[in-house]
C-alpha atoms as a PDB file:
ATOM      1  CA  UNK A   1     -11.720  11.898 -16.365  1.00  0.00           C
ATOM      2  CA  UNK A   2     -14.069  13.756 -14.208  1.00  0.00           C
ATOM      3  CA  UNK A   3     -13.132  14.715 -10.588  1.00  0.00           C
ATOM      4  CA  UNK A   4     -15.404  11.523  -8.648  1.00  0.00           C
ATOM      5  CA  UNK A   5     -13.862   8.969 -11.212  1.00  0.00           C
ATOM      6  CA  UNK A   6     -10.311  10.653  -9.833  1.00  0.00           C
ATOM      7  CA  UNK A   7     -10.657  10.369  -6.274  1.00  0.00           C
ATOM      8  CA  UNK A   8     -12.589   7.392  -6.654  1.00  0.00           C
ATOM      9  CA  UNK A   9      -9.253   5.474  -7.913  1.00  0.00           C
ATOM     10  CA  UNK A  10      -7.243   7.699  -5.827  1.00  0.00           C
ATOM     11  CA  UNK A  11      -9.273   5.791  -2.780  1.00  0.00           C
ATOM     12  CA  UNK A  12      -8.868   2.319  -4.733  1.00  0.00           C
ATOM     13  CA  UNK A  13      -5.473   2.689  -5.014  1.00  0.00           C
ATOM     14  CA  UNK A  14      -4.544   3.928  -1.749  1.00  0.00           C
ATOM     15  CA  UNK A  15      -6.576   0.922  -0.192  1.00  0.00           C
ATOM     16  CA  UNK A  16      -4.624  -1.556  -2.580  1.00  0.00           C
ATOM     17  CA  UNK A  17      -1.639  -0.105  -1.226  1.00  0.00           C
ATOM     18  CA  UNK A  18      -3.213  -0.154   2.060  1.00  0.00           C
ATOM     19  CA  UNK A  19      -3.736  -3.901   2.020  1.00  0.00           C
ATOM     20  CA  UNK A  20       0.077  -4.779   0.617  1.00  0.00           C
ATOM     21  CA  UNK A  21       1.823  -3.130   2.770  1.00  0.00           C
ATOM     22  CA  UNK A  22      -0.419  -4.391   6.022  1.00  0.00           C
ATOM     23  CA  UNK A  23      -0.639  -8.333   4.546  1.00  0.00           C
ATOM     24  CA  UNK A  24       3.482  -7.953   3.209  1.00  0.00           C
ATOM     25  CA  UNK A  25       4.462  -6.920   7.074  1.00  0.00           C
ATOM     26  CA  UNK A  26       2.794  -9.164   8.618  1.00  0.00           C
ATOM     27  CA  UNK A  27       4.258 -12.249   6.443  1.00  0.00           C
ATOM     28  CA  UNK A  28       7.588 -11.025   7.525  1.00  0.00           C
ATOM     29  CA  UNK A  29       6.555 -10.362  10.768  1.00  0.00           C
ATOM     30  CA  UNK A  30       7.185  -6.563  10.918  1.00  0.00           C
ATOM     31  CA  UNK A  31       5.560  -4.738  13.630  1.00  0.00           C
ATOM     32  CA  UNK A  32       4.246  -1.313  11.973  1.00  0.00           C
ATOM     33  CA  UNK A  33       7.010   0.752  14.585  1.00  0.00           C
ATOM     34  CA  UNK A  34       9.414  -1.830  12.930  1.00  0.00           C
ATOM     35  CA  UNK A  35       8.854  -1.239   9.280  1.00  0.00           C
ATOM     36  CA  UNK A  36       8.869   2.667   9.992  1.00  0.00           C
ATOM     37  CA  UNK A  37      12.258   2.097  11.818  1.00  0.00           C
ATOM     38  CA  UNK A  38      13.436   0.635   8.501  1.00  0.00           C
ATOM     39  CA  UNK A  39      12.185   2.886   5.885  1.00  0.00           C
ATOM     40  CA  UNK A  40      13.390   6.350   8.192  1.00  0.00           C
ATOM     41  CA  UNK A  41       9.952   7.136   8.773  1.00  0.00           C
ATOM     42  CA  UNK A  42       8.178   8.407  11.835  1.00  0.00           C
ATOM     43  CA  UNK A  43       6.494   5.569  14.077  1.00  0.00           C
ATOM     44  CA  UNK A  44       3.127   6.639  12.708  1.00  0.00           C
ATOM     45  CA  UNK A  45       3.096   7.209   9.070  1.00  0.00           C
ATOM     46  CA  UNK A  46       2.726   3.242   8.325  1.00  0.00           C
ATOM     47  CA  UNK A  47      -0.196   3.275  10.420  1.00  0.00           C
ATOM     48  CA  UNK A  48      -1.776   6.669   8.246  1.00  0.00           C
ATOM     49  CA  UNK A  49      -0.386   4.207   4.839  1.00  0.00           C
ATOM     50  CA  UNK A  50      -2.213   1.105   6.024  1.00  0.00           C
ATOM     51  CA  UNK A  51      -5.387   2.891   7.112  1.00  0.00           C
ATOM     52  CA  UNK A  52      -5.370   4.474   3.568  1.00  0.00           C
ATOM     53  CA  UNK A  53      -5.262   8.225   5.387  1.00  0.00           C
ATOM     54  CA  UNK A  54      -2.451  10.017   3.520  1.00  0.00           C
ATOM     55  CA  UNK A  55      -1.072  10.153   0.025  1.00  0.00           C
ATOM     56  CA  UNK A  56       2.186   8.372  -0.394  1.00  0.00           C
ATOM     57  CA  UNK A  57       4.850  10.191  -2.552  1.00  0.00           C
ATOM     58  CA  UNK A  58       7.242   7.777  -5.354  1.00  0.00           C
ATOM     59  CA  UNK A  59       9.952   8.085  -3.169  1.00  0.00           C
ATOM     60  CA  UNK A  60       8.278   6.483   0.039  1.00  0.00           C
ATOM     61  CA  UNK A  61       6.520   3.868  -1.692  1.00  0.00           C
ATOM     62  CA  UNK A  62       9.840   3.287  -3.100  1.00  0.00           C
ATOM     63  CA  UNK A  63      11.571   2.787   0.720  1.00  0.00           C
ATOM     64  CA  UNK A  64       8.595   0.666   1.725  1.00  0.00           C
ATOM     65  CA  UNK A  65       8.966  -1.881  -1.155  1.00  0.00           C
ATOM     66  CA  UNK A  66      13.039  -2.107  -0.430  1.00  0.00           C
ATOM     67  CA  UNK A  67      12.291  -2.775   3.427  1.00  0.00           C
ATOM     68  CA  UNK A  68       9.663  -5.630   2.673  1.00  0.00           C
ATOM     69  CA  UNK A  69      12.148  -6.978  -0.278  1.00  0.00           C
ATOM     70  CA  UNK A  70       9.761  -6.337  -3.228  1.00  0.00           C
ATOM     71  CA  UNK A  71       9.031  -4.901  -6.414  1.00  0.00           C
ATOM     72  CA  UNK A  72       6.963  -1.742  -5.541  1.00  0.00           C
ATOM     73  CA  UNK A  73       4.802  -2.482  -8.380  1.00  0.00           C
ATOM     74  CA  UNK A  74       3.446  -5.474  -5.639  1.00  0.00           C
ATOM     75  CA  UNK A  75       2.137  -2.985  -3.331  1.00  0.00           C
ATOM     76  CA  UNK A  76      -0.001  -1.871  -5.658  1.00  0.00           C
ATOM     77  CA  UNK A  77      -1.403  -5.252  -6.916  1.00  0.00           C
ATOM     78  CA  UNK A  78      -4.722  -5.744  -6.516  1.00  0.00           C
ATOM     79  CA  UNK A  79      -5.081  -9.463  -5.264  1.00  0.00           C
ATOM     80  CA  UNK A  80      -6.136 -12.339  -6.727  1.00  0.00           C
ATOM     81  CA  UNK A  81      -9.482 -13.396  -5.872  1.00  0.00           C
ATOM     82  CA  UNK A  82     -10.329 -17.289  -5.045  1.00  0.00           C
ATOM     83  CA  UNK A  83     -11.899 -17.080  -8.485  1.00  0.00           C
ATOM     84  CA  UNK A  84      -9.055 -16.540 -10.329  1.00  0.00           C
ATOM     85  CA  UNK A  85     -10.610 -12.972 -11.490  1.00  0.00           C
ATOM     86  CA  UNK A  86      -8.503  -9.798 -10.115  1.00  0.00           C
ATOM     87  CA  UNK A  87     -10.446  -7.035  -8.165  1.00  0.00           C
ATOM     88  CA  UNK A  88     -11.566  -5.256 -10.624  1.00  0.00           C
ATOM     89  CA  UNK A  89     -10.415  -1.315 -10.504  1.00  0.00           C
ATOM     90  CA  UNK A  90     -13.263   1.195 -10.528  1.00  0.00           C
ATOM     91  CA  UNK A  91     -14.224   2.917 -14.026  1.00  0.00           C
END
């Protein structure tokens, strides 16, 4: 894998993550200060996750999924399409 293909699924993936998190608290009604209250973070770092500006280590991604109640496998799902056909991931 050469270095664009890298970053270019490092950007897909944060952006997948990006979306989750941002659609996931807003279905539970989470303000952003709220779900950082919840997972120890600092007010702003959901903000820098749902913008897709910083890297987000195992272990956060880990305290996010427990304070929204799901798998953290979810936040990484790309969604489902009105077609039926996933987003496809770059190659």
């Amino acid at each position: 894998m050469d270095e664009i293909d890298k970053k270019e699924i490092d950007l897909w993936l944060r952006r997948r993550l990006a979306e989750n998190v941002r659609r996931m608290r807003m279905a539970k009604k989470l303000s952003q200060e709220r779900l950082s209250e919840l997972c120890g973070f600092h007010r702003t770092y959901v903000s820098q996750v749902e913008r897709s500006v910083t890297n987000i280590s195992v272990d956060n991604l880990q305290r996010i999924a427990e304070a929204l109640e799901v798998d953290p496998s979810a936040l990484l799902k790309a969604r489902v399409v009105r077609t039926h056909q996933a987003e496809s991931a770059p190659k």
